[in-house]
mmCIF file of C-alpha atoms in Angstrom:
data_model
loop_
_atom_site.group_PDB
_atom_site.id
_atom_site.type_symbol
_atom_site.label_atom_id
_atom_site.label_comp_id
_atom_site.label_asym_id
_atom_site.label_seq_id
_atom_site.Cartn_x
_atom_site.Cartn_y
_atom_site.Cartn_z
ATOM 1 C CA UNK P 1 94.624 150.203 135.750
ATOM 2 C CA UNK P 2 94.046 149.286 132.066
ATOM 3 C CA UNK P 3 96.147 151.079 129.526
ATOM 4 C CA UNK P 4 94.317 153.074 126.998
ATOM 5 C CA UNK P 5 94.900 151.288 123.343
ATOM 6 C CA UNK P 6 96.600 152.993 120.870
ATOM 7 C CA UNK P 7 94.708 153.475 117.082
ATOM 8 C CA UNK P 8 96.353 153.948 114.031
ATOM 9 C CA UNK P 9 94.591 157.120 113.691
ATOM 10 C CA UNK P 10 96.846 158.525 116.465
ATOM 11 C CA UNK P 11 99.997 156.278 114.449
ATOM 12 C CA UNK P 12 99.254 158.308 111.197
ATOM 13 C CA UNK P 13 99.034 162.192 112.902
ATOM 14 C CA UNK P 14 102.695 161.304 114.884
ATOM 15 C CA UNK P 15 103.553 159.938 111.836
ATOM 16 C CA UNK P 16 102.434 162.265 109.560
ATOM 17 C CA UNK P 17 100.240 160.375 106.840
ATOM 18 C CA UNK P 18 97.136 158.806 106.373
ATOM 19 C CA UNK P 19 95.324 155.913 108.311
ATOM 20 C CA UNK P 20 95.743 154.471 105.349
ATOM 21 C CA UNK P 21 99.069 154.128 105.047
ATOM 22 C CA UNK P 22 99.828 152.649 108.159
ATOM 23 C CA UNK P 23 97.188 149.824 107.419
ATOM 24 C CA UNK P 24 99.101 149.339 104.386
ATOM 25 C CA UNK P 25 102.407 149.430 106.437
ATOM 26 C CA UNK P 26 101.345 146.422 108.668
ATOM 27 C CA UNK P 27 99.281 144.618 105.868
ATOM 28 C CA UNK P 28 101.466 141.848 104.744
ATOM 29 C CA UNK P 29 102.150 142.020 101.142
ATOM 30 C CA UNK P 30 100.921 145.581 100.778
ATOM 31 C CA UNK P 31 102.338 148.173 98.372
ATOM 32 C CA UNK P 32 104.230 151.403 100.315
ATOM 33 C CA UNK P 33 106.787 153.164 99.786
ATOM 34 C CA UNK P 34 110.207 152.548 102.308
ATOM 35 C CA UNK P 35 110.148 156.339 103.670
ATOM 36 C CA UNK P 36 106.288 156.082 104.304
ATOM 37 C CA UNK P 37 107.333 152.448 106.248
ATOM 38 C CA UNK P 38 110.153 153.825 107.901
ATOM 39 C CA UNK P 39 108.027 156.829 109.650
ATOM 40 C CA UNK P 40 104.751 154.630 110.442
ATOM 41 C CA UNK P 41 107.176 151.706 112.236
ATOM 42 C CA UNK P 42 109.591 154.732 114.252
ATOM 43 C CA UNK P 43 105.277 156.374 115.269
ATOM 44 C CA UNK P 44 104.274 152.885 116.398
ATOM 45 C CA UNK P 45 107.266 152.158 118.361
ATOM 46 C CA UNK P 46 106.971 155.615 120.037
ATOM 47 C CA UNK P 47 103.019 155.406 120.871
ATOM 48 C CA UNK P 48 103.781 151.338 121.344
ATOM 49 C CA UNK P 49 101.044 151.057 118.626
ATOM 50 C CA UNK P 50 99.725 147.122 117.102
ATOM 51 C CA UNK P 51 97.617 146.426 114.951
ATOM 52 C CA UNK P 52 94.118 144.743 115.443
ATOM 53 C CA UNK P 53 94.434 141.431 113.473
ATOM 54 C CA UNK P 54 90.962 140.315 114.439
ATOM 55 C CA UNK P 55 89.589 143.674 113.509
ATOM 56 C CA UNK P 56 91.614 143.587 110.088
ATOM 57 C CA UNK P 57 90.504 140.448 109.199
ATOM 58 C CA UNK P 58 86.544 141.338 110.063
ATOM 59 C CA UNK P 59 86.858 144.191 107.091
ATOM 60 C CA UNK P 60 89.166 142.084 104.688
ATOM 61 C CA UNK P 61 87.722 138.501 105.316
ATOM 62 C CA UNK P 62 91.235 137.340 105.316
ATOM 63 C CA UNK P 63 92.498 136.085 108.879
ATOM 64 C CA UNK P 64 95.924 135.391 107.614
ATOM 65 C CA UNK P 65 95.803 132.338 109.558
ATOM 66 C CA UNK P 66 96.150 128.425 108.147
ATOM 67 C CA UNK P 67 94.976 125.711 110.255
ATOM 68 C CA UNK P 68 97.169 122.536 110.860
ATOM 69 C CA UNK P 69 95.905 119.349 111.903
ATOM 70 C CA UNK P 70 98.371 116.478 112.573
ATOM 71 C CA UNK P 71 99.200 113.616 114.556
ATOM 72 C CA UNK P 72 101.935 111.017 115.287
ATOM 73 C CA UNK P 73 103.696 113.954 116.271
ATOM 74 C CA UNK P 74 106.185 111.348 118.335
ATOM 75 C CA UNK P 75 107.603 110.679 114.720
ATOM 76 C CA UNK P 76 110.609 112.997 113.841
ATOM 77 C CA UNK P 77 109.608 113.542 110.381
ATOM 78 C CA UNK P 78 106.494 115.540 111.923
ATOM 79 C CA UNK P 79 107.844 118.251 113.961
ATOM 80 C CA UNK P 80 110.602 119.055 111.097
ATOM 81 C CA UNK P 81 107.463 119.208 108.715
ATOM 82 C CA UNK P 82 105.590 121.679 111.114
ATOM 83 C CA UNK P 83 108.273 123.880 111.484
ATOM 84 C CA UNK P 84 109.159 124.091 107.880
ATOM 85 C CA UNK P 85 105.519 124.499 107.290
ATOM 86 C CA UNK P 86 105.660 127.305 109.717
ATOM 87 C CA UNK P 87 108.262 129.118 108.390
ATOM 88 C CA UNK P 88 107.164 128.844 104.958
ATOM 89 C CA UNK P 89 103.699 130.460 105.292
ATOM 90 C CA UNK P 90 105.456 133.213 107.827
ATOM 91 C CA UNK P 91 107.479 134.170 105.001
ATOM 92 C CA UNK P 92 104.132 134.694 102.774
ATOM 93 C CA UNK P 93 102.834 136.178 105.479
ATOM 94 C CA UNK P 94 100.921 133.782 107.366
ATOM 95 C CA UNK P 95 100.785 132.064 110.474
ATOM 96 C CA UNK P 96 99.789 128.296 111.693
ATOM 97 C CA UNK P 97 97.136 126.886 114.495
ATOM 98 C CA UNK P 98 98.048 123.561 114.784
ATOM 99 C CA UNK P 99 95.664 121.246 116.530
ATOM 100 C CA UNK P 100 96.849 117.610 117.588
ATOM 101 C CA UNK P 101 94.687 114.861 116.751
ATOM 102 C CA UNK P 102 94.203 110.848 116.704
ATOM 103 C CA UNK P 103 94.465 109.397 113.599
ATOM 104 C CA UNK P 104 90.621 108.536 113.224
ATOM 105 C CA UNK P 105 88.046 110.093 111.173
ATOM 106 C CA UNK P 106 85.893 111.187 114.278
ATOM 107 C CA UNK P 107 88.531 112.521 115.793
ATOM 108 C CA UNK P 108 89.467 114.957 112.742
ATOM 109 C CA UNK P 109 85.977 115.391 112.197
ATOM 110 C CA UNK P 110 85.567 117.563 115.633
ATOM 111 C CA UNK P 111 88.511 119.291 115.434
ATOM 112 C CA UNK P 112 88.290 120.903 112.137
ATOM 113 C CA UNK P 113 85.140 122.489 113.135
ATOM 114 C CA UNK P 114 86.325 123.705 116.055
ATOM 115 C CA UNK P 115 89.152 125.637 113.721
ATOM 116 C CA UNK P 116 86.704 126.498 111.535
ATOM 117 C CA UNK P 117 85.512 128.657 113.991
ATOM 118 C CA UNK P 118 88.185 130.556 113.565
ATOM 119 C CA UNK P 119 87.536 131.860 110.328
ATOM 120 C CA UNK P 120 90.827 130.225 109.003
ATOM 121 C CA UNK P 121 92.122 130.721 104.941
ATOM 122 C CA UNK P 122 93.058 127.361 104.641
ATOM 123 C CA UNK P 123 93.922 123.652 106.263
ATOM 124 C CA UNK P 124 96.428 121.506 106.219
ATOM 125 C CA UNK P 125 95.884 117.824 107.303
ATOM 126 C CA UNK P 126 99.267 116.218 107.814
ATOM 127 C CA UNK P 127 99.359 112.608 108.790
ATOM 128 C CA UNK P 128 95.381 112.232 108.497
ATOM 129 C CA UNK P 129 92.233 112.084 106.286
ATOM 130 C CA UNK P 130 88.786 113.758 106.518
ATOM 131 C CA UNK P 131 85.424 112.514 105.959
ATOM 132 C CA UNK P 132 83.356 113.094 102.780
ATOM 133 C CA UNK P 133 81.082 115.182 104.400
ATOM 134 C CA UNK P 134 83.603 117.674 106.483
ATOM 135 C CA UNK P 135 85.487 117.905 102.857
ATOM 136 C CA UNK P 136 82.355 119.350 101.729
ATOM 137 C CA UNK P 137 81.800 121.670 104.690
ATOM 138 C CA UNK P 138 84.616 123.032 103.586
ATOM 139 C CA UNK P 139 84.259 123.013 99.962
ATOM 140 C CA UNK P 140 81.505 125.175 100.608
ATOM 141 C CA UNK P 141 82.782 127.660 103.082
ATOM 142 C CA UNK P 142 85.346 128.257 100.372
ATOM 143 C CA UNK P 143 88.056 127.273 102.990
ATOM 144 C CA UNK P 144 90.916 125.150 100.817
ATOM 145 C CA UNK P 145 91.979 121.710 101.965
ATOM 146 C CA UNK P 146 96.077 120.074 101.214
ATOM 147 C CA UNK P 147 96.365 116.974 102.739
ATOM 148 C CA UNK P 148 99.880 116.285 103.665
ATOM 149 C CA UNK P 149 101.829 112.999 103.450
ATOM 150 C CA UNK P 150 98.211 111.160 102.658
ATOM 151 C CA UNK P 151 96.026 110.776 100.210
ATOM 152 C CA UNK P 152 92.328 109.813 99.712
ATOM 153 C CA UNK P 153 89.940 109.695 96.658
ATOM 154 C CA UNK P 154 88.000 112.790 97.358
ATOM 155 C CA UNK P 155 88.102 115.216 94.470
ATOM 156 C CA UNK P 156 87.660 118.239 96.605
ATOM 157 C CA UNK P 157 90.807 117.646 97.901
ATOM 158 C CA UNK P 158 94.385 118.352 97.126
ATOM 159 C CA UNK P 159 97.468 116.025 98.252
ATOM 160 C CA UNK P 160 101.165 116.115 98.300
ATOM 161 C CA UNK P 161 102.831 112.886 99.281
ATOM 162 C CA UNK P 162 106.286 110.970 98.108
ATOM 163 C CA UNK P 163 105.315 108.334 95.816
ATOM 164 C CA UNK P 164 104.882 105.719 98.719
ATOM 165 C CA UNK P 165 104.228 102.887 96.059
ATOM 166 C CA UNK P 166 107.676 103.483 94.430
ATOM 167 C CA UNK P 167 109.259 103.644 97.697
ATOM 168 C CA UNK P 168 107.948 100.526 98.811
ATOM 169 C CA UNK P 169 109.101 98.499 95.158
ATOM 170 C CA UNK P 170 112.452 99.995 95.875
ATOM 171 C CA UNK P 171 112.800 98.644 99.059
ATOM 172 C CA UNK P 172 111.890 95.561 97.832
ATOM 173 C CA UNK P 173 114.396 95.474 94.826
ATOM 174 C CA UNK P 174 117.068 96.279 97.545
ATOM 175 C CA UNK P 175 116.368 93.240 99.773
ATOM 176 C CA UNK P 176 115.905 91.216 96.464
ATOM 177 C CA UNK P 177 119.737 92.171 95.024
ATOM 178 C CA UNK P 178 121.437 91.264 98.733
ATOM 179 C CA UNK P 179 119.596 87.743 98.314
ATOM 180 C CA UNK P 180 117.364 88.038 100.822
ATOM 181 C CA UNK P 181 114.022 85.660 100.170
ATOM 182 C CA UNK P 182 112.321 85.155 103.373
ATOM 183 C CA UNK P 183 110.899 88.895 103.891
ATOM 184 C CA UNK P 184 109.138 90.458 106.375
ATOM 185 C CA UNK P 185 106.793 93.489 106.432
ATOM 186 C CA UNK P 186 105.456 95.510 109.296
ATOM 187 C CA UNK P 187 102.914 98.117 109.038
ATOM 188 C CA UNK P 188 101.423 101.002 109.965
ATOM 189 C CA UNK P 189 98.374 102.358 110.989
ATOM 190 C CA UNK P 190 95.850 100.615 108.180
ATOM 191 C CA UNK P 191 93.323 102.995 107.430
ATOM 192 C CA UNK P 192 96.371 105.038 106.010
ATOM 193 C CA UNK P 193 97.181 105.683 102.456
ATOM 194 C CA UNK P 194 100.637 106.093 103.392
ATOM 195 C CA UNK P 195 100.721 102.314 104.763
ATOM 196 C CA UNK P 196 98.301 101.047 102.467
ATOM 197 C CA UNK P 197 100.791 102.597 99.230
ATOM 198 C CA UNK P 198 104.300 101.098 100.834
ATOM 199 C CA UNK P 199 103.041 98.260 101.530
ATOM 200 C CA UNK P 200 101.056 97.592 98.011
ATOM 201 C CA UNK P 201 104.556 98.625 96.600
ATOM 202 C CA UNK P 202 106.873 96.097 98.722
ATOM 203 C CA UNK P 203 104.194 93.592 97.829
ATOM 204 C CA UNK P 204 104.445 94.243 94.236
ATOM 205 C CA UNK P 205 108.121 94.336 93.829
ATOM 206 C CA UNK P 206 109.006 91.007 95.683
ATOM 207 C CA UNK P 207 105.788 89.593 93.552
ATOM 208 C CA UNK P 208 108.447 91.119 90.258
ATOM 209 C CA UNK P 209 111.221 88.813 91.888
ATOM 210 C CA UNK P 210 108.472 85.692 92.184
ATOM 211 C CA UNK P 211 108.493 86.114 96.252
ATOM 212 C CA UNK P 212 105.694 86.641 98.104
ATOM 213 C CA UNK P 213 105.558 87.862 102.549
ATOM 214 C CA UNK P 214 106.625 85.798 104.590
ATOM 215 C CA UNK P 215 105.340 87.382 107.686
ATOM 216 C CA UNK P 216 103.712 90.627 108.473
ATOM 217 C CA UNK P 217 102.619 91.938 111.622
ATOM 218 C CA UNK P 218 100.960 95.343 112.342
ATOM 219 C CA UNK P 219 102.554 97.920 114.486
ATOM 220 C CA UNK P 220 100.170 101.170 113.933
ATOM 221 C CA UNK P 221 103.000 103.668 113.596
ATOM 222 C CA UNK P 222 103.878 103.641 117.483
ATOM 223 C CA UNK P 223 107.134 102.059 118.998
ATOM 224 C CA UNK P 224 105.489 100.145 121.619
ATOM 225 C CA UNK P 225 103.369 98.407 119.135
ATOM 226 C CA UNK P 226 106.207 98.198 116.545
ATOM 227 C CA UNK P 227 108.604 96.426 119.627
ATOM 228 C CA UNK P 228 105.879 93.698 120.145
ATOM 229 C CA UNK P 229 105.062 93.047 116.411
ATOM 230 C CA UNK P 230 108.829 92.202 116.423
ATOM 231 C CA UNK P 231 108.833 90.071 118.819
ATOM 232 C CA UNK P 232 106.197 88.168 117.603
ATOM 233 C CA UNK P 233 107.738 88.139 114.069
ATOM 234 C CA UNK P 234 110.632 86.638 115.037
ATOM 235 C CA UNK P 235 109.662 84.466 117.937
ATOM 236 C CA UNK P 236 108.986 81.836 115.240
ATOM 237 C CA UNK P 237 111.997 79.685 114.507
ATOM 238 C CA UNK P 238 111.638 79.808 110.467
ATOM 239 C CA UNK P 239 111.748 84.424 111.132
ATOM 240 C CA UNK P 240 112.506 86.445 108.145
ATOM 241 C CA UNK P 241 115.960 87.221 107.195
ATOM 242 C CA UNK P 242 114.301 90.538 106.417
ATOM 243 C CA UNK P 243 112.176 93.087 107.104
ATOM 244 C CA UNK P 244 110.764 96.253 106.119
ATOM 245 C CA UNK P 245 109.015 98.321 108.554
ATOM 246 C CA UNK P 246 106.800 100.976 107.271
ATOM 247 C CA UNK P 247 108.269 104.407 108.981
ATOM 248 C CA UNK P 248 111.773 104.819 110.387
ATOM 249 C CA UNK P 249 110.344 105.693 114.051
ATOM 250 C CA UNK P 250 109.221 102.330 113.763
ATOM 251 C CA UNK P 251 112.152 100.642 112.523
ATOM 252 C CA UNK P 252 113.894 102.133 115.554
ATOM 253 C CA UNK P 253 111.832 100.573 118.512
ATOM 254 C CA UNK P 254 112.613 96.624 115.758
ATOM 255 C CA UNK P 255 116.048 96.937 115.967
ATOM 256 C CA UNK P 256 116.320 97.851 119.221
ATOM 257 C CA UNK P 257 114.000 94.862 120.278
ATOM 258 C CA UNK P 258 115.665 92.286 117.799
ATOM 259 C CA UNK P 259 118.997 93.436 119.776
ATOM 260 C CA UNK P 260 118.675 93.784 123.130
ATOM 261 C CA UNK P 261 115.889 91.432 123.346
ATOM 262 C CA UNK P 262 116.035 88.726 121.007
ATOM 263 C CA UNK P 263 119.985 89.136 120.382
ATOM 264 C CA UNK P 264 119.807 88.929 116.887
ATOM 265 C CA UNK P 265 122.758 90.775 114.664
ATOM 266 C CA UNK P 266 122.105 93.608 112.366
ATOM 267 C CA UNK P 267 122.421 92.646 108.800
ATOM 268 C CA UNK P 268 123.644 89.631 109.637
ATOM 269 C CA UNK P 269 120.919 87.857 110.825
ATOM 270 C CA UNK P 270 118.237 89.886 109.947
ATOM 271 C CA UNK P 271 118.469 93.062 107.750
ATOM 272 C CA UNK P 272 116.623 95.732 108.093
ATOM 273 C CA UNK P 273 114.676 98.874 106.449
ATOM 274 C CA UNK P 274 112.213 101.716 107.419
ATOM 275 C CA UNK P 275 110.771 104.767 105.348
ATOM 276 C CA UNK P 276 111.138 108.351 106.246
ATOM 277 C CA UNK P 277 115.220 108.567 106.541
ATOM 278 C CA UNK P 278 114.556 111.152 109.673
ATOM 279 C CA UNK P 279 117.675 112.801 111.062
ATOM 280 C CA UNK P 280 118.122 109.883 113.453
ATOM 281 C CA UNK P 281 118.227 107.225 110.729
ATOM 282 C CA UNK P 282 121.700 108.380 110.126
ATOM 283 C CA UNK P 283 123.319 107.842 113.763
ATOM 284 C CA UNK P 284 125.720 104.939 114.046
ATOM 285 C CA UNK P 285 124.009 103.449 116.991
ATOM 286 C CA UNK P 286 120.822 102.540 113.730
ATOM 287 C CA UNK P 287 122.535 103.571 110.620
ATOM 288 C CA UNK P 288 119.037 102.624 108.771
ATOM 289 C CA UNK P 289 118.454 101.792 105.081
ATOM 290 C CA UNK P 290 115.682 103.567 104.360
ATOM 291 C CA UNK P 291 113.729 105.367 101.387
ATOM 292 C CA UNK P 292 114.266 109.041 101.809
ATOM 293 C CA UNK P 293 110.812 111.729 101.532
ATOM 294 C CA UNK P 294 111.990 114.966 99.904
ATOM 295 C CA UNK P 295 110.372 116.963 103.387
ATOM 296 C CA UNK P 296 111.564 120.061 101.601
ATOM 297 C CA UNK P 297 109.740 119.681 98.474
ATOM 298 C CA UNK P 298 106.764 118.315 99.928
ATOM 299 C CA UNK P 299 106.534 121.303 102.425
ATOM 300 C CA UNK P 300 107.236 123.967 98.982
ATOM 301 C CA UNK P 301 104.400 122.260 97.333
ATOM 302 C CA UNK P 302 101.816 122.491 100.068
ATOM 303 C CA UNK P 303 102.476 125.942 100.648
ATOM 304 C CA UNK P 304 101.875 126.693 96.586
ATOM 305 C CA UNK P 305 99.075 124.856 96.158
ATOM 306 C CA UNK P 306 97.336 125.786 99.351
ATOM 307 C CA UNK P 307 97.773 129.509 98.866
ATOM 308 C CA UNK P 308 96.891 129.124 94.866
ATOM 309 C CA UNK P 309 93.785 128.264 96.270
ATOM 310 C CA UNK P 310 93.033 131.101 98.489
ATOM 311 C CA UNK P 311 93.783 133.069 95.941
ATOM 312 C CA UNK P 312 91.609 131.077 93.128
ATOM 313 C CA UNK P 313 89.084 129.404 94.580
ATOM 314 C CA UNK P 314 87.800 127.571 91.204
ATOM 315 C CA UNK P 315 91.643 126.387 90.294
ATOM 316 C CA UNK P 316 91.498 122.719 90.129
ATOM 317 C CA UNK P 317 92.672 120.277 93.087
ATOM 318 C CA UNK P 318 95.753 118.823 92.452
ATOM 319 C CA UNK P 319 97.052 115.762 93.231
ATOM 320 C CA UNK P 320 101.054 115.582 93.713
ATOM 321 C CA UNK P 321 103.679 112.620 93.980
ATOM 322 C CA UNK P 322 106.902 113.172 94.611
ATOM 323 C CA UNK P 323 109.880 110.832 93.704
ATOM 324 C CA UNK P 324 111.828 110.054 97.054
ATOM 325 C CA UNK P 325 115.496 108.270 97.173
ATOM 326 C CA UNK P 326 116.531 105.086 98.855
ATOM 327 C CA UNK P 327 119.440 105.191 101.400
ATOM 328 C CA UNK P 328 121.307 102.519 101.541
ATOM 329 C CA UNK P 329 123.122 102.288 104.778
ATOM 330 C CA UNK P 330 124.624 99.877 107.289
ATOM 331 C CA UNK P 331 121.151 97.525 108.559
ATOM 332 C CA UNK P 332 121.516 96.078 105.228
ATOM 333 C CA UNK P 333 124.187 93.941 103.953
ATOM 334 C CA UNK P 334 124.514 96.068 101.048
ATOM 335 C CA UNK P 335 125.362 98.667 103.054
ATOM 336 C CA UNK P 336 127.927 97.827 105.407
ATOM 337 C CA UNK P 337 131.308 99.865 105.125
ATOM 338 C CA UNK P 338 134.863 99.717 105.339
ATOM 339 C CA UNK P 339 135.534 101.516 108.048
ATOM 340 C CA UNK P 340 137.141 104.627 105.378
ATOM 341 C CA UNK P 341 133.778 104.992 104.176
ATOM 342 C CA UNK P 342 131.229 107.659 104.689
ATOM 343 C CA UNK P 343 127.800 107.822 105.136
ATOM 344 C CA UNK P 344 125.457 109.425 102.159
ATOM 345 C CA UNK P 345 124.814 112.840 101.858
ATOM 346 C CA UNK P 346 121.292 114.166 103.493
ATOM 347 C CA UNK P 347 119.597 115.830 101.379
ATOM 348 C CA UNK P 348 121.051 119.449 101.231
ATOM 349 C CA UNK P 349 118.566 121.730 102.519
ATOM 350 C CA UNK P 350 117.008 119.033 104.436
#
């Protein structure tokens, strides 16, 4: 038999105040006093009293909720990103519907207006883009958009991203100093700013050195792909004696194929980087030279600027670039260690 639902009208008579102050009590962000808290929360408990959060948000227009859309969640820099993302807008109050989605337009398209359905404060897009015309959907609803870890020439939109194209030059400069000249790139998903960027760096700072590719294949952020552009990289007799590879998760599934399958030595035949530096970059078994994204600063950022713009619609997008770091480790010959050494220091809060 059903159980009869408790209101906060019977909440504030137990408790002994107004309806009002227990809406304030279990309003996030509300202003009440600690005693008035401290007898609404024991009245709840004893009734077994929550609040309506759909019927909350119907009076306020608020739902407190953000949606997330990503994909490539197979890539460890993604589920560290959601849950720091989570945690972040818990602590402000807020909580996350995350949707999973293919990297295409079309795809994106559909699923943020399902989620808009939901009456959501704001999105995040992490790992994809949006079309013109859904940015303007939005725009209109007065729902904010961040894009996270892309970028795209929309002026509706906000973005927070590492600064991809100074990633890429540094990688670049790196295989340059340890002498390297026939270089290999392979990357990512096209359509993506975040492959289009590294890549238009890498090109640019072997271009500073008077190099140009020497072989690129495309391996669409997924290992599978990544292991056969590899193989067909380095099939060739005249192969690279380098190559960067435009994510870490990538970079994985190329060394283990140029290994196990080709039996080629890492640096010493080929050296090689990625772009991420996600926790498994650092194991001995890879011990990948890559260029570092400062997750925790990128996640701070997202969170400001999204909820700056629920709270001021009219404040002007922004559009932010954050400087990463290159780690230099062992799958370049710069890298390799006496055996005394120690790797580098993660990044602290990382």
């Amino acid at each position: 038999m059903a159980t009869e639902r408790v209101t906060s009208i019977q909440v504030a008579r137990l408790a002994g105040v107004s309806q009002s102050a227990v809406s304030r009590v279990f309003t996030p962000g509300a202003s009440v006093s600690e005693r008035t808290r401290a007898k609404v929360q024991s009245a709840a408990a004893q009734l077994g009293y929550r609040p309506n959060v759909l019927a909350r948000a119907m009076i306020t227009g608020k739902t407190r909720i953000i949606g997330l859309v990503v994909a490539y969640l197979d890539n460890y820099f993604y589920p560290d990103a959601i849950e720091r993302l989570s945690v972040a807008l818990q602590e402000r109050g807020y909580h996350i519907l995350v949707f999973m989605a293919t990297p295409t337009v079309g795809d994106v398209q559909t699923i943020v207006q399902d989620i808009l359905d939901y009456q959501v404060d704001g999105l995040i897009l992490a790992s994809v883009s949006m079309s013109s015309g859904l940015a303007a959907r939005c725009d209109e609803a007065g729902i904010p958009v961040v894009l996270f870890n892309r970028d795209q020439d929309d002026p509706r939109l906000c973005a927070v991203t590492t600064d991809n194209h100074a990633g890429g030059r540094a990688v670049a400069a790196h295989f340059v100093e340890c002498g390297h000249r026939r270089i290999g790139y392979i990357a990512g998903f096209e359509n993506a700013s975040t492959q289009r960027d590294r890549e238009r760096g890498f090109r640019d700072g072997l271009a500073a050195a008077g190099l140009e590719l020497a072989a690129r294949e495309v391996g669409d952020f997924a290992r599978d792909k990544a292991r056969a552009a590899a193989l067909a990289m380095f099939s060739d007799t005249a192969r690279p004696d380098a190559v960067f590879v435009c994510t870490d998760q990538m970079a994985f599934a190329v060394m283990d194929a140029l290994r196990s399958e080709l039996g080629l030595r890492i640096p010493d035949d080929v050296a090689v980087a990625g772009f991420d530096d996600v926790p498994i970059a650092g194991w001995p078994a890879y011990d990948l030279t890559t260029f570092r994204q400062p997750i925790r600063r990128m996640v701070a950022q997202t969170v400001e600027t999204l909820l700056d713009r629920i709270a001021e619609k009219e404040a002007p997008p922004r559009r932010i670039r954050l400087p990463g770091e290159l780690i230099v480790r062992s799958s370049t010959r710069a890298g390799r260690r006496d055996a005394n050494d120690t790797h580098p220091a993660r990044e602290e809060s990382r």
